[in-house]
Coordinates of C-alpha atoms in Angstrom, one line a residue:
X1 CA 42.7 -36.8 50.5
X2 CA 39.4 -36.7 48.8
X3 CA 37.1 -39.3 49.5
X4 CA 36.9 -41.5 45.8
X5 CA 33.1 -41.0 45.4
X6 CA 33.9 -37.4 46.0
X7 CA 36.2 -37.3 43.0
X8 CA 33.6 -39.5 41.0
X9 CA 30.9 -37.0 41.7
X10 CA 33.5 -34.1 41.6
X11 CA 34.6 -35.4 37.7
X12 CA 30.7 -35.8 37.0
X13 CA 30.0 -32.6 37.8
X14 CA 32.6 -31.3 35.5
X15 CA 32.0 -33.1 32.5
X16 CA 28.1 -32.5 33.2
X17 CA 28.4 -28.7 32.5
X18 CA 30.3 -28.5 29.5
X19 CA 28.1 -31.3 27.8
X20 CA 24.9 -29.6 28.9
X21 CA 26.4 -25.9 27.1
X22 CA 27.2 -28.1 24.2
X23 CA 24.0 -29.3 23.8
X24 CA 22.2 -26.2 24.5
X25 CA 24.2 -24.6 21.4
X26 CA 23.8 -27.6 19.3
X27 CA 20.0 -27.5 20.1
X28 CA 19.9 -23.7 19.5
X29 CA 21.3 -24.0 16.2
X30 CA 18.2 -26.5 15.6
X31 CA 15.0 -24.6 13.6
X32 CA 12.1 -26.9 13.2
X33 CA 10.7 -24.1 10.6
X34 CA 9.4 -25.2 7.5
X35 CA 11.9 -24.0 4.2
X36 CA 10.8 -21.0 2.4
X37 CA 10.2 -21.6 -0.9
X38 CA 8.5 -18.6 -3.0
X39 CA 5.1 -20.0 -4.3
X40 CA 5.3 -20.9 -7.9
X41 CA 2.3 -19.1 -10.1
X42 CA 1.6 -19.3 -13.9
X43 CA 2.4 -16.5 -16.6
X44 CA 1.8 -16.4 -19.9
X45 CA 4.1 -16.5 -23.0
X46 CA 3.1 -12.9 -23.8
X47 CA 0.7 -10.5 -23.3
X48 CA -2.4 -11.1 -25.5
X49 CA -3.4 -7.2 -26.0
X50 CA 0.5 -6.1 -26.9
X51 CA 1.2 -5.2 -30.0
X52 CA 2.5 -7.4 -32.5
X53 CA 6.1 -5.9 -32.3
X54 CA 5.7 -6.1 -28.5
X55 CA 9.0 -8.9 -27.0
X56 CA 7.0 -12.1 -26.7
X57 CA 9.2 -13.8 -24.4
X58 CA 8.3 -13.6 -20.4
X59 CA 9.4 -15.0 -17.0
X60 CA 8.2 -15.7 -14.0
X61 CA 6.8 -12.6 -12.0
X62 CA 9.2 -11.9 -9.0
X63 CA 8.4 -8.6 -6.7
X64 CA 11.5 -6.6 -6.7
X65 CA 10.7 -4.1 -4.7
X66 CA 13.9 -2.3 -4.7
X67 CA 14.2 -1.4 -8.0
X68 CA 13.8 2.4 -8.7
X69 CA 10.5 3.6 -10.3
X70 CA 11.2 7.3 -10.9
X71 CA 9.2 10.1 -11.3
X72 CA 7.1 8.5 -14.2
X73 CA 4.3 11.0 -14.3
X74 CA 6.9 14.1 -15.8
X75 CA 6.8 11.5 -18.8
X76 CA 3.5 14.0 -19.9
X77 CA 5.4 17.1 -19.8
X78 CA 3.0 19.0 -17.9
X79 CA 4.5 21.2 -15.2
X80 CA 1.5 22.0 -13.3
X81 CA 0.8 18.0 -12.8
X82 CA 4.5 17.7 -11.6
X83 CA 3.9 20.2 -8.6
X84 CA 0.7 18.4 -7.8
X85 CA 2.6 15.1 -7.0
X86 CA 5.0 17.2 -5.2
X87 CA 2.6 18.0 -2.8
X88 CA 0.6 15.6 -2.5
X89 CA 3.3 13.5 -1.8
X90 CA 4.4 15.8 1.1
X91 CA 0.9 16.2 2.8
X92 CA -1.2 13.3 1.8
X93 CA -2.7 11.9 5.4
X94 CA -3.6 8.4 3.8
X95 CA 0.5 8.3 2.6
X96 CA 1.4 9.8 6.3
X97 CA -1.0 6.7 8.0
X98 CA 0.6 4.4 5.5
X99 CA 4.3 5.9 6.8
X100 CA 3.0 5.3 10.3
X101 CA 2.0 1.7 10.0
X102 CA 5.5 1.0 8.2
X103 CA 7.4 2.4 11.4
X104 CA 5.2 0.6 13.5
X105 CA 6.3 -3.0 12.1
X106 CA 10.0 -2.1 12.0
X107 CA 9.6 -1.3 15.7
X108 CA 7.9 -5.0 16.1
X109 CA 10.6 -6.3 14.1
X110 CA 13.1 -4.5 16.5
X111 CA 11.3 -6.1 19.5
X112 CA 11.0 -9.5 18.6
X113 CA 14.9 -9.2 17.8
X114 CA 15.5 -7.8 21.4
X115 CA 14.4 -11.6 22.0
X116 CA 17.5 -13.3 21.1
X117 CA 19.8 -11.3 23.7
X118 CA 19.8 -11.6 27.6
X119 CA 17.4 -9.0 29.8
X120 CA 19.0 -7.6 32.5
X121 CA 17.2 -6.0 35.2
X122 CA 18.0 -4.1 38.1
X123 CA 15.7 -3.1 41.6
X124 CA 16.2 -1.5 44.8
X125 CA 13.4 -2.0 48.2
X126 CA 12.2 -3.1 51.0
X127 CA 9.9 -6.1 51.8
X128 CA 8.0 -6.5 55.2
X129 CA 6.8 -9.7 56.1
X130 CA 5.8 -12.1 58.9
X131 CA 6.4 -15.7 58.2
X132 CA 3.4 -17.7 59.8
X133 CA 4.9 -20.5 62.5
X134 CA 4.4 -23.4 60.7
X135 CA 6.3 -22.4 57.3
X136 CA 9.5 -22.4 59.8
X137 CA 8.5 -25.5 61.1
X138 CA 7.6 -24.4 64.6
X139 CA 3.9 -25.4 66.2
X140 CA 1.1 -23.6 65.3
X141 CA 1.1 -20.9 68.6
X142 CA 4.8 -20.5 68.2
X143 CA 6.0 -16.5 67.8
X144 CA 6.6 -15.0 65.4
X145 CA 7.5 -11.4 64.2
X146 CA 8.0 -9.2 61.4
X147 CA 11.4 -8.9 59.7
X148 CA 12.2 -6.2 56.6
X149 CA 14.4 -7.1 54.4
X150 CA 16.0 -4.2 52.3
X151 CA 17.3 -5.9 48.7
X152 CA 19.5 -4.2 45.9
X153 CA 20.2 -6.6 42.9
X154 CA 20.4 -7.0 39.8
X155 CA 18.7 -9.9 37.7
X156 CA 18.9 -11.0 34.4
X157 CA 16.9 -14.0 32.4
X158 CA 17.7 -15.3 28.5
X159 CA 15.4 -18.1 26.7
X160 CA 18.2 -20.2 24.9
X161 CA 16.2 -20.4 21.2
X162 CA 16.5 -24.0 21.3
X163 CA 14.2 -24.8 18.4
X164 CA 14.2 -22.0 16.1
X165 CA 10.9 -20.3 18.1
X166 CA 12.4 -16.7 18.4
X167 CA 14.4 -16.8 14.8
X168 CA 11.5 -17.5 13.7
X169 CA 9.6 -14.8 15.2
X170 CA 12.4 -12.5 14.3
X171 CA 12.1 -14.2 10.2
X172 CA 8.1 -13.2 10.9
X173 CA 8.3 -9.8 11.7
X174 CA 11.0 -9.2 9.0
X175 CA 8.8 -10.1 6.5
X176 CA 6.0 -8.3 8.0
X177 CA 8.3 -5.4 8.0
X178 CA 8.8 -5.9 4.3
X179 CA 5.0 -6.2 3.8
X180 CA 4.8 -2.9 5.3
X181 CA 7.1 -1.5 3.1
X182 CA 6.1 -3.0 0.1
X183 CA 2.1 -1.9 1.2
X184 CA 3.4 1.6 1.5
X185 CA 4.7 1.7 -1.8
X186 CA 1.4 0.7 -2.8
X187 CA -0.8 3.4 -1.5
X188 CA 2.3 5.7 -2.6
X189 CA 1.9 4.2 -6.5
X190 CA -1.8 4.6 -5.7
X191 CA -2.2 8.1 -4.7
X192 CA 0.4 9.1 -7.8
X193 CA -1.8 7.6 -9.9
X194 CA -4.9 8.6 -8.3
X195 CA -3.5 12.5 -8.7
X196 CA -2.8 12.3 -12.5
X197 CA -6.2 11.0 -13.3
X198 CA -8.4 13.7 -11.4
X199 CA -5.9 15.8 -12.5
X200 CA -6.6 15.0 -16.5
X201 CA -10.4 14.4 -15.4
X202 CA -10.3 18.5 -14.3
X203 CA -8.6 19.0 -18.2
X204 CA -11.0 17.0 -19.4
X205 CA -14.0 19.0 -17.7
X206 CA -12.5 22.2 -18.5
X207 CA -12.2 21.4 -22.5
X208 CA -16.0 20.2 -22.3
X209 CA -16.5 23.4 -20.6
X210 CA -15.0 25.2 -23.2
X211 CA -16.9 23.4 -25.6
X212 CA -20.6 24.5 -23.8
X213 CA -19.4 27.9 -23.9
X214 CA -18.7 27.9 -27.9
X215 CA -22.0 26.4 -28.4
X216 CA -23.6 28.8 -25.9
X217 CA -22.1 31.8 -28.1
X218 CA -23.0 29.8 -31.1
X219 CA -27.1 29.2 -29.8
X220 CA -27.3 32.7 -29.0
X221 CA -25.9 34.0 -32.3
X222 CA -28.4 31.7 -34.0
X223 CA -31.6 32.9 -31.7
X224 CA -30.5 36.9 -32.4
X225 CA -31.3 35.7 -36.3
X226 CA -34.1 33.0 -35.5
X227 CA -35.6 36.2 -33.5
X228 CA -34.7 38.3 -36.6
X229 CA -36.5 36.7 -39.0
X230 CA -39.4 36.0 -37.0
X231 CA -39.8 39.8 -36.3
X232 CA -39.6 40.2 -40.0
X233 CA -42.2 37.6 -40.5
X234 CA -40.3 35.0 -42.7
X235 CA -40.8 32.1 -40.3
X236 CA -43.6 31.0 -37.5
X237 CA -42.6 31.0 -33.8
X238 CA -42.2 27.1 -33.7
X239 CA -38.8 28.1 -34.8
X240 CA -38.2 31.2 -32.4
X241 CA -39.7 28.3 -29.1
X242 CA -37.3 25.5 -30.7
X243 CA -33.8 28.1 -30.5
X244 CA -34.9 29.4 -27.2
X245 CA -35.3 25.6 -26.1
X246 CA -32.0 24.8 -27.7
X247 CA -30.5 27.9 -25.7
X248 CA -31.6 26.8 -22.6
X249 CA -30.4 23.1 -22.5
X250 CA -26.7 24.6 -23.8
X251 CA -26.6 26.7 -20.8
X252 CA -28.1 24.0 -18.1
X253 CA -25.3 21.2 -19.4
X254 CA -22.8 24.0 -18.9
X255 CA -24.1 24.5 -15.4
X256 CA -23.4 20.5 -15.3
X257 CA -20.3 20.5 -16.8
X258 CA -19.2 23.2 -13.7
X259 CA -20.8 21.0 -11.1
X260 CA -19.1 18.1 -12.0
X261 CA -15.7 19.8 -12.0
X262 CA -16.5 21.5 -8.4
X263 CA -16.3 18.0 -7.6
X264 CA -13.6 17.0 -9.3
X265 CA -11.5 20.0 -7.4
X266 CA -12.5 19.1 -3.9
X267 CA -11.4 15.4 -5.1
X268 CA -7.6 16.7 -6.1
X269 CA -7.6 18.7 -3.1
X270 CA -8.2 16.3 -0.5
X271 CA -5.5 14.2 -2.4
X272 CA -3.1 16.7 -2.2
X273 CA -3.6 16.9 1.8
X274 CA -5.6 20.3 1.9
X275 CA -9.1 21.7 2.4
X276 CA -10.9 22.5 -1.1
X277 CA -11.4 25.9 0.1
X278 CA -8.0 26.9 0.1
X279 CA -7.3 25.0 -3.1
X280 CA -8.2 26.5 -6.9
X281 CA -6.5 25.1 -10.4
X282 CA -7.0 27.7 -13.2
X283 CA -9.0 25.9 -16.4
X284 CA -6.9 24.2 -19.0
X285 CA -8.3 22.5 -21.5
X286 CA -6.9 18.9 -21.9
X287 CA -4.9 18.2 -25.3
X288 CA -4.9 15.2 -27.4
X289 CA -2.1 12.9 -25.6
X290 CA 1.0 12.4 -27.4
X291 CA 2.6 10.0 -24.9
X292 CA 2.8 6.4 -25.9
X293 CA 3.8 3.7 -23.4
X294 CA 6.4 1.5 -25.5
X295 CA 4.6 -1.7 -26.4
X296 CA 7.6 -4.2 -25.9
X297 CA 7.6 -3.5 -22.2
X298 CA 10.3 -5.9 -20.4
X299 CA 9.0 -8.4 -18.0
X300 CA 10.7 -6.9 -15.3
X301 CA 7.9 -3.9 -15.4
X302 CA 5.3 -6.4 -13.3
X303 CA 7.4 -7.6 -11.0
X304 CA 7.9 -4.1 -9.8
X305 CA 4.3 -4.0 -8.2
X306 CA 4.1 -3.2 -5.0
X307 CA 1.3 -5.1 -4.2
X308 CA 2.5 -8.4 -5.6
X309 CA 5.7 -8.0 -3.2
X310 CA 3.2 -6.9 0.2
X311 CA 1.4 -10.6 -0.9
X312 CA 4.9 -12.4 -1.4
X313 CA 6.2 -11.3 1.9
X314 CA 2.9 -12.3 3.6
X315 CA 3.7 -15.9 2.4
X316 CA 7.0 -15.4 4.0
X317 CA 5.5 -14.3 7.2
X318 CA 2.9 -17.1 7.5
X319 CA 5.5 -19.5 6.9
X320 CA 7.9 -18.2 9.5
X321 CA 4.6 -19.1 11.6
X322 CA 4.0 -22.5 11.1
X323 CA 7.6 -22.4 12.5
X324 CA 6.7 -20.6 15.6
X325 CA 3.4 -23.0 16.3
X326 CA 5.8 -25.8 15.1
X327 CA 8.2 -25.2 17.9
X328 CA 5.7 -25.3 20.6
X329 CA 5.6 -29.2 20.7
X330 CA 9.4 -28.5 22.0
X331 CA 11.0 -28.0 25.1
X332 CA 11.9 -24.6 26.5
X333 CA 14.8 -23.5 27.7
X334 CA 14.8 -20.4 30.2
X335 CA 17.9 -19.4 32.2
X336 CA 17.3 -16.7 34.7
X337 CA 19.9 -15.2 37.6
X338 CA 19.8 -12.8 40.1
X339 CA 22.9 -10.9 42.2
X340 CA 23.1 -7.8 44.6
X341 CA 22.4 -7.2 48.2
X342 CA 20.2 -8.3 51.0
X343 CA 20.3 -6.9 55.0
X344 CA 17.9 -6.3 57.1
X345 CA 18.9 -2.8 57.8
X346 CA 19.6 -0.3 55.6
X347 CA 22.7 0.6 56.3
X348 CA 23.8 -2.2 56.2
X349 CA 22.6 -3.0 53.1
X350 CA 25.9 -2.6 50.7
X351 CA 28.1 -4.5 53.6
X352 CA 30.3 -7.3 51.6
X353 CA 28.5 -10.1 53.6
X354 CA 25.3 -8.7 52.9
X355 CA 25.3 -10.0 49.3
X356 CA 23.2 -12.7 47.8
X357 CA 22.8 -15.0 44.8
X358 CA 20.5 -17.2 43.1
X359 CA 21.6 -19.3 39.7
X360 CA 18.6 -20.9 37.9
X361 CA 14.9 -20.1 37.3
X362 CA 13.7 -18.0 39.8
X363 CA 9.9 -18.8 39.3
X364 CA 9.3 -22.3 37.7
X365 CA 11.6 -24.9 36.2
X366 CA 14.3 -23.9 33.5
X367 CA 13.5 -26.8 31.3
X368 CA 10.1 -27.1 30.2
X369 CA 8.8 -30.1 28.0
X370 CA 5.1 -29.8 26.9
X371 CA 3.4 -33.5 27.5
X372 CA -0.5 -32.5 27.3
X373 CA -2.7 -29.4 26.4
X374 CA -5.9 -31.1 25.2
X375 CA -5.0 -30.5 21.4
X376 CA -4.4 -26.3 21.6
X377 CA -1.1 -26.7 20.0
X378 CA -2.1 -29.3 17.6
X379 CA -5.2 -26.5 16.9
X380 CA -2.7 -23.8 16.8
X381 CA -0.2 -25.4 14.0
X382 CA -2.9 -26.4 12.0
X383 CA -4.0 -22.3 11.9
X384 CA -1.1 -21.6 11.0
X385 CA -0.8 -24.0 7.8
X386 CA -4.4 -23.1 6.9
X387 CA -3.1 -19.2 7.1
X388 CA -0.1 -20.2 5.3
X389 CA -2.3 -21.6 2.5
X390 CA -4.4 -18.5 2.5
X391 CA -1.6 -15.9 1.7
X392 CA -0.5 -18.5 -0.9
X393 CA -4.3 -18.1 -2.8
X394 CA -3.7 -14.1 -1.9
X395 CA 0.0 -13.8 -3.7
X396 CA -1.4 -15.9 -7.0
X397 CA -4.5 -14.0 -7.2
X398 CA -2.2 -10.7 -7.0
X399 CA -0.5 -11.6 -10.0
X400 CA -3.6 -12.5 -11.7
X401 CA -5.0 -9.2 -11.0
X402 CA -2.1 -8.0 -12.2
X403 CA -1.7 -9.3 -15.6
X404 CA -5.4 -8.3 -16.0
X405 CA -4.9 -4.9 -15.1
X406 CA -2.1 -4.8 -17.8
X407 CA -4.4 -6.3 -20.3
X408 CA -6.8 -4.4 -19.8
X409 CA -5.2 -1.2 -20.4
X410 CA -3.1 -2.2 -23.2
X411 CA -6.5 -3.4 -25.0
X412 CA -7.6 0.3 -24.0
X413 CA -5.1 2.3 -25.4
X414 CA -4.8 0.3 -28.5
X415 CA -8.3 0.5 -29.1
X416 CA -8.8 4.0 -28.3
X417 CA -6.4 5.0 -30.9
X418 CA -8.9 3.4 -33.1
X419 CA -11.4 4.9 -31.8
X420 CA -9.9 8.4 -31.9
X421 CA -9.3 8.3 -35.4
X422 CA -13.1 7.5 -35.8
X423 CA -14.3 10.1 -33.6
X424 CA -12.2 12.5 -35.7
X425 CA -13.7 11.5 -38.9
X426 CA -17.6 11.9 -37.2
X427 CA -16.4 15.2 -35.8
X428 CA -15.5 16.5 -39.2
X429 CA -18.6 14.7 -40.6
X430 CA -20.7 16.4 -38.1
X431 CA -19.4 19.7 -38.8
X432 CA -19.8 19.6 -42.3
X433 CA -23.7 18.6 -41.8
X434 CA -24.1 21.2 -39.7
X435 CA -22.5 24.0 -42.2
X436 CA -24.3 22.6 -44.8
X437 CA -27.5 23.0 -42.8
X438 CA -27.0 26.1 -41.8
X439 CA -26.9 27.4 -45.3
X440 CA -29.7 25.4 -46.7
X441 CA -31.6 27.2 -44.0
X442 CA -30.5 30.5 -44.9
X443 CA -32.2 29.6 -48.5
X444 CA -35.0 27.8 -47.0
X445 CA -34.8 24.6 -48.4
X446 CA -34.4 23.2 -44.8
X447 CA -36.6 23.4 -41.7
X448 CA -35.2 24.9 -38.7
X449 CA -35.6 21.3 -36.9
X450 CA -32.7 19.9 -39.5
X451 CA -30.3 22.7 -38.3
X452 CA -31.3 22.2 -35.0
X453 CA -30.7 18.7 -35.4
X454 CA -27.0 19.0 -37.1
X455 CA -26.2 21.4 -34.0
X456 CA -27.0 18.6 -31.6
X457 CA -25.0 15.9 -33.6
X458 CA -21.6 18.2 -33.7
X459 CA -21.7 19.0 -30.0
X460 CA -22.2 15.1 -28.8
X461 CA -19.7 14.1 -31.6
X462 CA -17.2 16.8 -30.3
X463 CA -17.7 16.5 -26.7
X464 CA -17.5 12.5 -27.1
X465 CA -13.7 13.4 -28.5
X466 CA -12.9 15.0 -25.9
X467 CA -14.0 12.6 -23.4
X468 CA -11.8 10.2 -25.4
X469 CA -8.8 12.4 -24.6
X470 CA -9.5 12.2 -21.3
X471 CA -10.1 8.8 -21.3
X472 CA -7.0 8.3 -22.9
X473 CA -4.7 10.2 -20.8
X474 CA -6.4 8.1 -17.9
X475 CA -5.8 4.8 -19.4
X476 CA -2.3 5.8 -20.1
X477 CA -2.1 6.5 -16.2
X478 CA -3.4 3.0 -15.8
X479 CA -0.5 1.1 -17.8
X480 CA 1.7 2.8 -15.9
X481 CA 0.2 2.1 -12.6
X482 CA -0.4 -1.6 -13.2
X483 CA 3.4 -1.6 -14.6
X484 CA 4.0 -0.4 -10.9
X485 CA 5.1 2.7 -11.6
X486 CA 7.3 3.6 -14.9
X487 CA 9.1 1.4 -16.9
X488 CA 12.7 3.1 -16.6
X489 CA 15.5 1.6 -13.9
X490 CA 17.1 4.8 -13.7
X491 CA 17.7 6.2 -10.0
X492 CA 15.5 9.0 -8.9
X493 CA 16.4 12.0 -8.6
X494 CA 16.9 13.4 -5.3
X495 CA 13.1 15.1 -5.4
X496 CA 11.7 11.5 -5.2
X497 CA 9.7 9.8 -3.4
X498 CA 12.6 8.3 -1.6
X499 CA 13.1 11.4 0.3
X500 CA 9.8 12.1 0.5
X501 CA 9.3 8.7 2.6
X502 CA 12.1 9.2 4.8
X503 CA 10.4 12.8 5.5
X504 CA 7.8 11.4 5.8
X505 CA 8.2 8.6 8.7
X506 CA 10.7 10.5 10.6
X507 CA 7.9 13.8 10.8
X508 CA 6.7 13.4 14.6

């Protein structure tokens, strides 16, 4: 019959472990991790440089991410700009480092989620020692010899997340894994974007260039009959110098024009992932743009930026911080184990009575309660706040920037359609002093100087329309960029980007 004190201790015992497992799991389900609440900004009723049959009505901005933003750029019909996205989608290194980084913060997030399940560990070896005479509680000159002791077990160690400190963690690298997403999306949008504008500033070039070589022909046309009538004696060489002069500067601004569009190919080839050696585009004159971008865009359209979301899930990261830094004022804790095989021979080594165990914390204490650090926690929540607070400023600045980028373009294109129809009436205005001259000079009621003159005026009016073509292809670029990326919902199509991405992260 058991002693009574025996069953006393014996009953403790019992009701001791299942109300310490209780109270690890009611503890574990315990997160002292501030509630995420998406940081509020302010929009406007409308946007001030729509038109005035543009939807007035607006909501607040939120990033969705996941929405599809198609192939927006086939919206200017132009086939050769199509394959350009094509490939530089596929070998773009910026977009492949971008690809990189994303896989590397869905690898942390796997890690930090290997945190909420047990390690188990196994190990095989020998240890040689020779306890010194006094650790065995013998007098100092006591003998003592060497022993080996051959050990095969296996151990395994789990931190109970008593606080919320790894879900946390794990809610921190999720969101940095979003951030990554959301920042590769970004320099995706980016590069797209960046593609159609050299692209149009090439078109743009090459109709300038065309417009130099006219004028050359034109200039040499008119110094074959300034030389003419000099040879015949009906004007001084003032005249002959002034065409000659005129000649000259058509051909140099030509040269100029071909510099700058060297450039401009080098710039689309490194873009497209390639050396501009092996890269060429044949010369196309850009065309007035017939694409309009509908002027009662839904609200939706900025919420789709991808930067706005990489800011937003920054917020959620930081916060899921203050968590982490939050749960360091809390105890800890750490069950570890360990079960195999110890002998001091190996053969004997997988002998029944040779095996061992060991329950609790092999190193330390299980349970550990933080009493005094000289104010490093204290320092380190109060980083984490002041970071917190930082990615807030970033996210509401993001949307700032991006209702001003919107602005800003809409004003452009609604004011370059102004503008164009100005132009067109100078160009025409322009071209009909210069015919005008041209005959008044044939019957010498004119100096050469006012044709001369009248030249000059139709080639800066005509070259200033074309560089408002270019300008407006660009700015319709722009919209569509700071719209973040199209303003259709439709899927994509299976040539998209989405495959492209996947292609893209999984290439070794």
């Amino acid at each position: 019959m058991k002693h009574p004190d025996t069953m006393k201790t014996t009953q403790r015992t019992a009701w001791t472990a299942p109300s310490v497992l209780l109270l690890t799991l009611i503890l574990a389900g315990c997160s002292v991790a501030p509630v995420y609440d998406k940081p509020a900004v302010d929009t406007p009723a409308a946007y001030k440089e729509a038109a005035p049959e543009a939807d007035p009505r607006w909501k607040t901005a939120r990033p969705a991410e996941a929405l599809a933003r198609g192939q927006w750029w086939t919206v200017f019909g132009d086939a050769e700009l199509d394959r350009l996205e094509d490939r530089a989608l596929a070998a773009n290194q910026n977009l492949k480092a971008a690809a990189a980084r994303l896989a590397q913060a869905r690898a942390m997030l796997g890690s930090a989620r290997a945190e909420r399940y047990p390690e188990l560990n196994a190990g095989f070896g020998p240890s040689r020692q020779r306890p010194s005479p006094a650790s065995r509680g013998l007098p100092d000159d006591a003998p003592s010899s060497a022993t080996t002791l051959w050990r095969a077990q296996a151990t395994v160690s789990y931190e109970a997340d008593l606080f919320g400190r790894i879900a946390s963690g794990v809610d921190a690298a999720s969101a940095q894994a979003e951030q990554s997403e959301a920042l590769f999306r970004s320099v995706q949008l980016a590069l797209q974007a960046d593609v159609a504008q050299n692209y149009f500033r090439m078109r743009e070039l090459d109709a300038e260039q065309q417009l130099y070589a006219a004028t050359v022909a034109l200039r040499e046309r008119s110094l074959k009959l300034v030389q003419r009538r000099f040879d015949e004696g009906d004007i001084s060489e003032l005249d002959l110098a002034r065409s000659r002069t005129e000649l000259a500067s058509a051909q140099a601004e030509a040269i100029e024009i071909a510099r700058q569009r060297s450039a401009a190919e080098h710039a689309l080839a490194i873009l497209l992932g390639q050396p501009p050696a092996s890269f060429g585009l044949p010369a196309r004159p850009i065309a007035r743009m017939a694409v309009t971008i509908p002027a009662g865009l839904p609200s939706e359209l900025l919420e789709r930026r991808p930067d706005i979301a990489a800011a937003e899930r920054a917020v959620a990261a930081a916060n899921a911080r203050v968590g982490i830094a939050r749960a360091a004022f809390f105890p800890r804790l750490s069950l570890t184990g360990a079960l195999g095989y110890e002998s001091g021979e190996l053969g004997n080594l997988l002998d029944w009575p040779a095996r061992a165990f060991v329950l609790g914390p092999l190193v330390g204490t299980a349970l550990t309660l933080p009493i005094f650090d000289g104010g490093r926690r204290s320092a380190e929540l109060e980083r984490a706040r002041a970071a917190y607070e930082e990615d807030v400023a970033n996210y509401r600045q993001a949307v700032l920037d991006a209702f001003r980028e919107v602005e800003d373009n809409l004003a452009s294109l609604r004011l370059l359609d102004e503008q164009n129809r100005a132009q067109d009436a100078a160009v025409a205005s322009a071209a009909r002093a210069a015919g005008l001259s041209q005959i008044q000079y044939r019957e010498g009621s004119v100096s050469y100087l006012d044709v001369i003159d009248a030249d000059r005026n139709v080639l800066q009016q005509r070259r200033a329309a074309v560089r408002l073509d270019g300008e407006r292809a660009r700015a319709t670029v722009g919209l569509i960029r700071a719209l973040g990326g199209g303003w259709s919902e439709a899927p994509p199509s299976t040539a998209m980007v989405g495959t492209s991405m996947a292609t893209i992260i999984t290439t070794p």
